[in-house]
Each structure stands twice: as C-alpha cells, then as structure tokens.
Coordinates of C-alpha atoms in Angstrom, one line a residue:
X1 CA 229.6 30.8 205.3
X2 CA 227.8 27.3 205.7
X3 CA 230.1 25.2 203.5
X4 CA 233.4 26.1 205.5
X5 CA 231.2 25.8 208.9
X6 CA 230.2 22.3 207.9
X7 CA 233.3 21.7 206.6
X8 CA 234.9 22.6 210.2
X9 CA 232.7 20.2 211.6
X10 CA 234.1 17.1 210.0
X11 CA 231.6 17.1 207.0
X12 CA 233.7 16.3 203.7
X13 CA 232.3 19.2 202.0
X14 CA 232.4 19.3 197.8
X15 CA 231.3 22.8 195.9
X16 CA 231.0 22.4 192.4
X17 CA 231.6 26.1 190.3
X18 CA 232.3 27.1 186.7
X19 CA 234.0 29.8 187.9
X20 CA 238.1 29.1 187.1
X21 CA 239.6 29.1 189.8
X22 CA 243.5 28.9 191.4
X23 CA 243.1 26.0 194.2
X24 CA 241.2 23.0 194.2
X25 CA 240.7 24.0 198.2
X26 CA 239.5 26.7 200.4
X27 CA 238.7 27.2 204.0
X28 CA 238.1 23.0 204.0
X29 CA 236.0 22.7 201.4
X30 CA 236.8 20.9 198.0
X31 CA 236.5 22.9 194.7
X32 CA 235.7 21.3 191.6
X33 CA 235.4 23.4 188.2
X34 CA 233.3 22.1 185.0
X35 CA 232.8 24.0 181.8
X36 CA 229.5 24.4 179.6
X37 CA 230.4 23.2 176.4
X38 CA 228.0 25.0 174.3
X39 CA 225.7 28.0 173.5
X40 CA 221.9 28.4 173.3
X41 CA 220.5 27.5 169.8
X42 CA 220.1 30.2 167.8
X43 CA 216.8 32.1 166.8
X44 CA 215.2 29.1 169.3
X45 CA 211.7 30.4 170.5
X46 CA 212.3 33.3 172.6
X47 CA 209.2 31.4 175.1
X48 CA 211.6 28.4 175.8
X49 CA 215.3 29.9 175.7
X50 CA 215.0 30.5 178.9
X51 CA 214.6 26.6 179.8
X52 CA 217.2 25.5 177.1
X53 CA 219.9 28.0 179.0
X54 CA 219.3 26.3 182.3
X55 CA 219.1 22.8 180.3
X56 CA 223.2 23.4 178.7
X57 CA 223.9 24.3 182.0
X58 CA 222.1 21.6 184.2
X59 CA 223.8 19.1 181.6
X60 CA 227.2 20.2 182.8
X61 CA 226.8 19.8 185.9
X62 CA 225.1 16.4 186.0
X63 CA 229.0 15.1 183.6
X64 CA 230.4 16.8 186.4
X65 CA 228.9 15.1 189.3
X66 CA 228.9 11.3 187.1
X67 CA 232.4 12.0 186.6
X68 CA 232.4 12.9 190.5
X69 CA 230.1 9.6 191.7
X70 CA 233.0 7.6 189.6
X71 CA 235.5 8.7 191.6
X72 CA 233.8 7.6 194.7
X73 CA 231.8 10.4 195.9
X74 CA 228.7 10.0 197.2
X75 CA 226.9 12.9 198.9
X76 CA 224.3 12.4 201.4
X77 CA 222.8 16.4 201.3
X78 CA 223.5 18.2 198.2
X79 CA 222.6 22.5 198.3
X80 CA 221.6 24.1 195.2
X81 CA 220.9 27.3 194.3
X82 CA 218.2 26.1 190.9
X83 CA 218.0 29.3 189.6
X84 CA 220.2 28.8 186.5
X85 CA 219.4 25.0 186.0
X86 CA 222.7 23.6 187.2
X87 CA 220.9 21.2 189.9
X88 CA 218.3 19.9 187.3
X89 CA 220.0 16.2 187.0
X90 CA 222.0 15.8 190.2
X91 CA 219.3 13.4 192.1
X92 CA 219.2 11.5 188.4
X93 CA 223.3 10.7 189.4
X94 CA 222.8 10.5 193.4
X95 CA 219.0 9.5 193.6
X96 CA 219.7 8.6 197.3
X97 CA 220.7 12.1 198.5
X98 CA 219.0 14.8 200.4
X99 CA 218.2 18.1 197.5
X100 CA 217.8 21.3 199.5
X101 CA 216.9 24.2 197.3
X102 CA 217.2 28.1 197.6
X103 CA 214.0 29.8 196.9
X104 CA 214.6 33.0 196.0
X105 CA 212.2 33.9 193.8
X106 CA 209.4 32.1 191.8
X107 CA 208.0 34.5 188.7
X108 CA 204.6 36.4 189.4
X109 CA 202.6 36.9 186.4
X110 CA 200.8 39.7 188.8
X111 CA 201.3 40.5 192.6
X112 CA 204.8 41.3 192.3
X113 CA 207.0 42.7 190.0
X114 CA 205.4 42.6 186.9
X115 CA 202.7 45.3 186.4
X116 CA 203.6 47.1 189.8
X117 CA 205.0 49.7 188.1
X118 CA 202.2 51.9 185.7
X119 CA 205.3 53.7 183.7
X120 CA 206.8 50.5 182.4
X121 CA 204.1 48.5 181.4
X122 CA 204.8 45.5 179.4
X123 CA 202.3 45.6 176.3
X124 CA 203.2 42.2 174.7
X125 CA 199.6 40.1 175.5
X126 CA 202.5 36.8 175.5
X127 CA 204.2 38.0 178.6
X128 CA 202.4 36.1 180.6
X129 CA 202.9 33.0 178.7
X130 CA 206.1 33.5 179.0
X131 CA 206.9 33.7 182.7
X132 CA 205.5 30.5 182.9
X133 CA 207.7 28.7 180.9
X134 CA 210.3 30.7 182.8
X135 CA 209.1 28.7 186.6
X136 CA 209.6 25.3 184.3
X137 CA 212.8 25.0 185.9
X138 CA 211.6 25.4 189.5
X139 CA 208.7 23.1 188.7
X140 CA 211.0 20.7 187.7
X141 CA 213.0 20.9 190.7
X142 CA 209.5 20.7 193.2
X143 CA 209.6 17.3 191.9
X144 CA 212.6 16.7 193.2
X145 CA 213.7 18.5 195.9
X146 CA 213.3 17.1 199.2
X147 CA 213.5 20.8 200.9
X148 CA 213.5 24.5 200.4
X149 CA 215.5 27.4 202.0
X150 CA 214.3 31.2 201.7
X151 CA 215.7 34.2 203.0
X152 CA 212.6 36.2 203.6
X153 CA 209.0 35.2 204.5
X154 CA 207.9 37.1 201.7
X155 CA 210.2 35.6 199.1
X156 CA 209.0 31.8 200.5
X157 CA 205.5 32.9 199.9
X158 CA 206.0 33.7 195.9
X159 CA 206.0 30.0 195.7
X160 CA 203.2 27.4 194.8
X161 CA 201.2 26.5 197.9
X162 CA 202.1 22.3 197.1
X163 CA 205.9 23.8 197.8
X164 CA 206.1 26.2 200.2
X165 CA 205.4 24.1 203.3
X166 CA 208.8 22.5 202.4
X167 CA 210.6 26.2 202.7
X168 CA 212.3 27.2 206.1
X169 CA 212.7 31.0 206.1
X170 CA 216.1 31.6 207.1
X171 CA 218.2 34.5 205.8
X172 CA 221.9 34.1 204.4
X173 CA 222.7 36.4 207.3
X174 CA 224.2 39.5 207.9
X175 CA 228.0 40.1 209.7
X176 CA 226.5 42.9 212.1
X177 CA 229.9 43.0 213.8
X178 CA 231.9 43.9 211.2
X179 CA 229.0 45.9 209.5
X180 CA 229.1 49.0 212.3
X181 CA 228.5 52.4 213.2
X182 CA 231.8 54.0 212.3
X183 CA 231.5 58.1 214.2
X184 CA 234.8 59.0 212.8
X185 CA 234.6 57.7 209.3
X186 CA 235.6 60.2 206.8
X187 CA 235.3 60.1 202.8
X188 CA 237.0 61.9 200.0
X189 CA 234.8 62.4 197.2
X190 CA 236.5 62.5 193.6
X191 CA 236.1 66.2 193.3
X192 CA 238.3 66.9 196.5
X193 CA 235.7 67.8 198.6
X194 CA 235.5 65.9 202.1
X195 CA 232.7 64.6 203.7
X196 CA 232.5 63.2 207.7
X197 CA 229.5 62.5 209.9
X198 CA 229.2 66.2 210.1
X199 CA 228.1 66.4 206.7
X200 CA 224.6 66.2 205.4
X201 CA 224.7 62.8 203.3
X202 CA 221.9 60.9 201.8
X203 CA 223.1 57.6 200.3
X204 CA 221.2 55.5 197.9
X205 CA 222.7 52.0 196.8
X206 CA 221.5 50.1 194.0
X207 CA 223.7 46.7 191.8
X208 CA 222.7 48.7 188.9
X209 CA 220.5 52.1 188.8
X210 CA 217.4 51.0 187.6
X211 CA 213.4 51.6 188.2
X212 CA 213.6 47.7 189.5
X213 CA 215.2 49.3 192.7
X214 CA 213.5 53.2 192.5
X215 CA 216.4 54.9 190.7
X216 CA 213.7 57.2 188.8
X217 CA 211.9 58.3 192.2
X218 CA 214.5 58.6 194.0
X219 CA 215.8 61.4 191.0
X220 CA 212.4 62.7 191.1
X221 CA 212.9 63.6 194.7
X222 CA 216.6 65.0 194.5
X223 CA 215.4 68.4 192.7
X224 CA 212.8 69.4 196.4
X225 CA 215.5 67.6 198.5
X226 CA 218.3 69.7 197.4
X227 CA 216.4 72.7 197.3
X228 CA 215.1 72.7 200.8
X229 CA 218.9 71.1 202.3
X230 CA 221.0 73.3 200.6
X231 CA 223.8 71.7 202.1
X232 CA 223.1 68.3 201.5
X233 CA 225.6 66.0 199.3
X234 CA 224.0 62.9 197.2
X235 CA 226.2 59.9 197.5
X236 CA 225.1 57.7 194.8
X237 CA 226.6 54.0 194.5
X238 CA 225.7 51.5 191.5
X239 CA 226.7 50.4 187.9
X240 CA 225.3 51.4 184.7
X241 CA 224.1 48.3 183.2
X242 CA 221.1 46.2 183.9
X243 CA 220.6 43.8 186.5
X244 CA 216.5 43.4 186.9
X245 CA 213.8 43.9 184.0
X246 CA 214.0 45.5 180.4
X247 CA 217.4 47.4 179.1
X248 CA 216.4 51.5 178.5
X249 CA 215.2 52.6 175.1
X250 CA 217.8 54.1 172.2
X251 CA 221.1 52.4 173.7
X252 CA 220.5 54.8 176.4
X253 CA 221.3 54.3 180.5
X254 CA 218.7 54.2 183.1
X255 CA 221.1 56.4 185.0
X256 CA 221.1 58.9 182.4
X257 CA 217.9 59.1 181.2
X258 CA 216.6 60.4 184.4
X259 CA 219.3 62.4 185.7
X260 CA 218.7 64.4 181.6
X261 CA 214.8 64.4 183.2
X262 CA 215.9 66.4 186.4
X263 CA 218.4 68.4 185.1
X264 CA 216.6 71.0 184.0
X265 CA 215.1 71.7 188.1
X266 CA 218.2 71.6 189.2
X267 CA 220.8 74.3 189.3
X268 CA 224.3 74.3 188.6
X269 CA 225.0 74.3 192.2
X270 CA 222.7 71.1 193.1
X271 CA 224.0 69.2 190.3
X272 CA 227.3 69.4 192.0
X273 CA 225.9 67.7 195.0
X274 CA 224.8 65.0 193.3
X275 CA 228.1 62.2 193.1
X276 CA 227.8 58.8 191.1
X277 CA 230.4 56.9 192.8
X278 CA 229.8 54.0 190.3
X279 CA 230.7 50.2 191.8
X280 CA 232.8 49.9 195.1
X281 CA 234.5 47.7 196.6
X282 CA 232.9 46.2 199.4
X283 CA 234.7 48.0 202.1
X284 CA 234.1 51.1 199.9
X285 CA 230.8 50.6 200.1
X286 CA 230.8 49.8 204.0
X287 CA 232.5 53.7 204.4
X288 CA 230.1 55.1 202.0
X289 CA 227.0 53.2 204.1
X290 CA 228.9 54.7 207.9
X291 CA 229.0 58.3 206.3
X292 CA 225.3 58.3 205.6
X293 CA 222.5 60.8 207.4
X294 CA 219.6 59.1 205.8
X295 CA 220.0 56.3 203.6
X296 CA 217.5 55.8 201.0
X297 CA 215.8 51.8 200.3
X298 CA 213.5 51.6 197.1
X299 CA 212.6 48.3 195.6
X300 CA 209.4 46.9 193.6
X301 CA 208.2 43.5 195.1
X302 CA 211.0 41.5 194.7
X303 CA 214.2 40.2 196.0
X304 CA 214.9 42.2 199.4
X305 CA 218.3 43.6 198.5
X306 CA 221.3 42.8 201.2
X307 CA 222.3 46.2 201.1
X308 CA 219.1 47.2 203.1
X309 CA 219.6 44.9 206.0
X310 CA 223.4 46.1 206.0
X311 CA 222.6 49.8 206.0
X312 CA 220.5 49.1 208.8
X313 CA 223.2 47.0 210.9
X314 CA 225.6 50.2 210.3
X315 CA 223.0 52.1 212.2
X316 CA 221.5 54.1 209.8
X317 CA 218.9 55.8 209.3
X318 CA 216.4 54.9 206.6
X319 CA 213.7 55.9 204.4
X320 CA 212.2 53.1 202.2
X321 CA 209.4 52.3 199.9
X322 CA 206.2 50.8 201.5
X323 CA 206.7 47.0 199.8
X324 CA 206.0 43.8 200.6
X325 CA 209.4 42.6 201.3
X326 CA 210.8 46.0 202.7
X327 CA 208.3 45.4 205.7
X328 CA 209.8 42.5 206.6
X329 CA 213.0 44.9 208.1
X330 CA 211.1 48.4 208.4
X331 CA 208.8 48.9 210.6
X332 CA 207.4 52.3 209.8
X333 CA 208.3 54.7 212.7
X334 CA 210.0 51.8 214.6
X335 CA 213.3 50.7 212.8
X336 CA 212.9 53.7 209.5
X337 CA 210.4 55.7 207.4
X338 CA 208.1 54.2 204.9
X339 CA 206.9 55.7 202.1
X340 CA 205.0 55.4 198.5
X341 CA 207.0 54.0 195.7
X342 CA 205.3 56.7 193.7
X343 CA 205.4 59.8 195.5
X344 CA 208.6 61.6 195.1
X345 CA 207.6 64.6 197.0
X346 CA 206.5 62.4 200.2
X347 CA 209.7 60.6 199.7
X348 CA 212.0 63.7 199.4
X349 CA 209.8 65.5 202.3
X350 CA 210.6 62.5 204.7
X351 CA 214.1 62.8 204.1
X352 CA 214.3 66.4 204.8
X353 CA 212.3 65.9 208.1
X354 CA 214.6 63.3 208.9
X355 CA 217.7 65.4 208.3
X356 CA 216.2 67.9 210.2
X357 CA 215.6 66.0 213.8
X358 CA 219.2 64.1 214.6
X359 CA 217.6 62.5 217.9
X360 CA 214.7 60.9 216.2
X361 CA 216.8 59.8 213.6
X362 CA 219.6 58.3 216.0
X363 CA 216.4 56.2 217.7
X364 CA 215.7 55.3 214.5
X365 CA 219.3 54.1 213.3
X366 CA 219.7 52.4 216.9
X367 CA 216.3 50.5 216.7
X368 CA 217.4 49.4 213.0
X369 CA 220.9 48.2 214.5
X370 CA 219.4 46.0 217.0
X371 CA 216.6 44.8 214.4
X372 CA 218.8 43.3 211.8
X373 CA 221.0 41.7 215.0
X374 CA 218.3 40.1 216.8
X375 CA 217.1 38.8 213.4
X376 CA 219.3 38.7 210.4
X377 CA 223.0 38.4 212.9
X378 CA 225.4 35.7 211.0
X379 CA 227.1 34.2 214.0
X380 CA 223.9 34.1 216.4
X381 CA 220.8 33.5 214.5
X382 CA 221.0 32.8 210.8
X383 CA 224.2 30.4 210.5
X384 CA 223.2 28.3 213.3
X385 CA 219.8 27.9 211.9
X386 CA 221.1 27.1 208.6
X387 CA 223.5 24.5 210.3
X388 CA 220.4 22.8 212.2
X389 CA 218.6 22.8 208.8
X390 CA 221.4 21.1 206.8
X391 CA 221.3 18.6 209.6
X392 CA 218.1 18.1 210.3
X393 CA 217.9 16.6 206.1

C-alpha cells in the first residue's frame, strides 16, 4: 500500500524483487527483477549459514542497484525489509540515501520464543550460540540504517536498547472496510453440509498448523469442546508444512501427530465436526473468518499474526492466548477472552461459555471491530502514518 501511495504523490517510486514477474510497472511504481546466482556452500558451518544465505542474497541486490545507480538512479529514501540480507550493501552503492528498516523481529535467546514452550525444548547447549550469529545480519544493518519501522510495540521492543529509539511503531494496517461483518454469509463445507451464522462455528487460522501458533492446544481442547457443544462444527484453515521453529519428528505432520493424539477422545461423530480446509484463498478465508462464532488466536511470543487483527475487524469474537504480543489487540473482557497457552481445558471452557451467551459475545465482536479501526485502520491511521514517516526521513 505505501509504494503506489507515494507513487500517486509524484514520488518516482523503484521496487526491486526476485520474484519473475510479467510488467516492469504496477499501480506507478517501477519493477525491477535480479536473480541470485548461486547456492549456499555446502556442509558450511551450520552456526554461520544463516549469514552466508543473507550474504548471496544481499550480493544480488547490491549488482542490481550498481547496475541501477549507472543508469541514473539515485534514491533519496530506500525501504527494506533486512530480514533475508537483500539491503546489506545498498548504502555501500547510494551512501547518500535515507535506509529505513522493518523490524520485525530480532532473535531472543530467552524472553520470547525460544524456551516458552516446556514440550519442545531445544537440548543442543549451542543454540544459543547460534541465534546470535543469526541477529548478525540486523546488527549489520543498525550500523547503517538511518531508521526503523515496527508493526507492534512489542515486536520494536525485541530489539537492542542502542536501536530501538530509532523504531516508530506503526502497523502495515489493516483494510477494516473491506474486512466486515458479513450476517448473511453462508459456507459449503466439502462434505455437503452447509454452515451460516446460525451455525455453531469455531474457526482457528494458522500459515501452517504448528505448536509456534497453538495447533497442539487448541487439539487438546477440541475433545471437552465438542463434547459439551454437540453441535458445534471446527473450521480449521492452514497448510501442512512448516513455517516457524523445528519440522515434526519421523517425516511426520504437526497436523497429524496431534489430531492421532486426540483421536482416541473423540467419537466418530466429533471427528466429523472437525474440517481441515487446508490453504484459502484470501477471500476464502475472509468467508471462513464472517461465519465464525468464536474464533480462536494462539501464538508463542512472537510475530503478532495479521489474521488476528483481521478476525477482529470482521467482528468476531475471540478467544486468545495471554502473550505478550496478543495484548497489544485483546484486552481481556474488553475486545476478547484471554487465556493460558497451556491450559486446554480453560481454553476449551471459555469457548463454550462464549458460545453459550450470544449478547456478551456480540459486545465483544463489536468492541474488537472498533479496536482494530481506531488503531490498526489502513486508510485512517496506519498509511497516513507511514506516509508522514517516509517523509519525515
């Protein structure tokens, strides 16, 4: 959203992308591909291959912009997102212009992900060693960087102390007018069956089903929930692969292993109400989120997910895990539930009672709609403050 709004300004706006693309244009702004030309090294030291990845790739970028500053171009703000190395190099080509960064995360050997969660405890006594290497690249990019952009407060305080009076908290933003209650939204699951607002639904949305983002207690929680709701359908959306921390054991999935650990609580007739509906399509996913009764937000300490702040601008009603960056949006009783990470039976309990009172969950869905617009809204709030940010470098 902020290149084709500076762009519509009168800015001469350039994105660089290895992605292939069809134009060279699009909505004003001036695409440029590059290619990495090579591979990591192999059987490098598994502490550093990290820092050689974002090393091929920082080096293809910085040809990219020399061949770019030959042509003419000189920028005076350049945007970066460092998290994969590209921007290492570009003040080395354009020492003169402004280098914003996105600070999404900076790696925690404790107080955040790693070692929050007891079950999957990471025994190697070189972890920590490690994850250090692994905020090389941000360090790298401190020493450059003339500013920082984060989209939560609690993300922006991840990073060194020496950084993070540089980082304005301002979110990417959320489109809370296209992201809307929907009353009359109906869905047709796989199996024939259709579902409307009637319905019983309780959604849960992960990238990928994973512990990173409470896949295992929210299973752990299905076996009371569907017991005690016995007409309550399980709409649940994600991929099977991997996006946050260690791949399962034995070639196994994630999603798998812990539906096999519930099965045996669950009877033939629960099971049924359980749907994996896999990865949708955005406006999929939009019905799915408009359908929902309660809608179900687990994370460790991490990156607050977008689906979260988009659940709650289509009104719903929410029950979430009491973490650092999920109190940022919920405010317990106020704009959803909150909840321990750990307890499956308090989780699956505070669904029920939601279920059970439709006016205190409607508050609850209302209060979270007019949350996420007074503070994550696109067009009111978070592009105009990115605009002013980009302007004021």
């Amino acid at each position: 959203h902020l290149a084709p709004a500076l762009a519509a300004e009168g800015h001469q706006v350039v994105a660089l992308t290895i992605r292939p693309l069809q134009s060279d244009s699009w909505n004003g702004v001036r695409i440029r591909t590059y290619k990495i030309e090579r591979g990591t090294t192999p059987n490098v030291h598994s502490w550093v291959s990290d820092f050689e990845t974002k090393t091929i790739r920082g080096e293809a970028l910085f040809k990219a912009a020399l061949e770019l500053k030959r042509e003419g171009f000189s920028p005076d703000v350049i945007v970066a997102h460092p998290g994969w190395g590209e921007s290492l190099f570009v003040k080395d080509v354009w020492p003169e212009a402004r280098l914003a960064i996105y600070c999404e995360f900076y790696y925690q050997t404790q107080g955040a992900d790693v070692g929050f969660d007891p079950e999957f405890q990471v025994v190697h006594p070189g972890e920590s060693c490690r994850l250090r290497l692994k905020n090389l690249n941000s360090l790298l990019h401190f020493e450059v960087a003339d500013a920082g952009i984060s989209p939560t407060h609690w993300q922006a305080s991840t990073f060194p102390s020496r950084f993070r009076s540089q980082i304005s908290v301002i979110h990417d933003g959320i489109d809370t007018e296209t992201l809307r209650p929907n009353r009359g939204i109906r869905l047709m699951l796989p199996d024939g069956q259709e579902l409307s607002r009637d319905s019983e639904v309780v959604t849960f949305v992960n990238r990928n089903l994973e512990p990173y983002r409470g896949y295992h207690s929210f299973m752990r929680a299905l076996p009371h929930l569907l017991s005690v709701r016995p007409d309550a359908h399980v709409l649940i959306v994600g991929g099977n692969d991997v996006s946050y921390g260690a791949r399962p054991p034995g070639g196994k999935s994630w999603r798998d292993i812990f539906l096999e650990e519930v099965r045996e609580r669950l009877t033939a007739a629960q099971l049924a109400r359980i749907h994996y509906l896999g990865s949708l399509p955005y406006q999929h996913f939009i019905g799915v989120m408009q359908l929902s009764t309660v809608h179900v937000y687990l994370t460790y300490p991490f990156v607050l997910s977008w689906s979260l702040l988009e659940a709650m601008s289509m009104e719903c009603s929410i029950v979430a895990s009491d973490t650092a960056p999920v109190r940022e949006a919920i405010i317990d009783g106020k704009t959803g539930r909150l909840v321990d990470f750990f307890k499956p039976y308090e989780l699956a309990s505070a669904v029920v009672e939601m279920i059970g009172d439709p006016k205190g969950r409607a508050q609850l869905g209302e209060n979270a709609r007019n949350f996420a617009r007074e503070h994550y809204d696109l067009r009111s709030v978070c592009l105009p403050r990115q605009l002013a940010w980009v302007h004021s470098l």
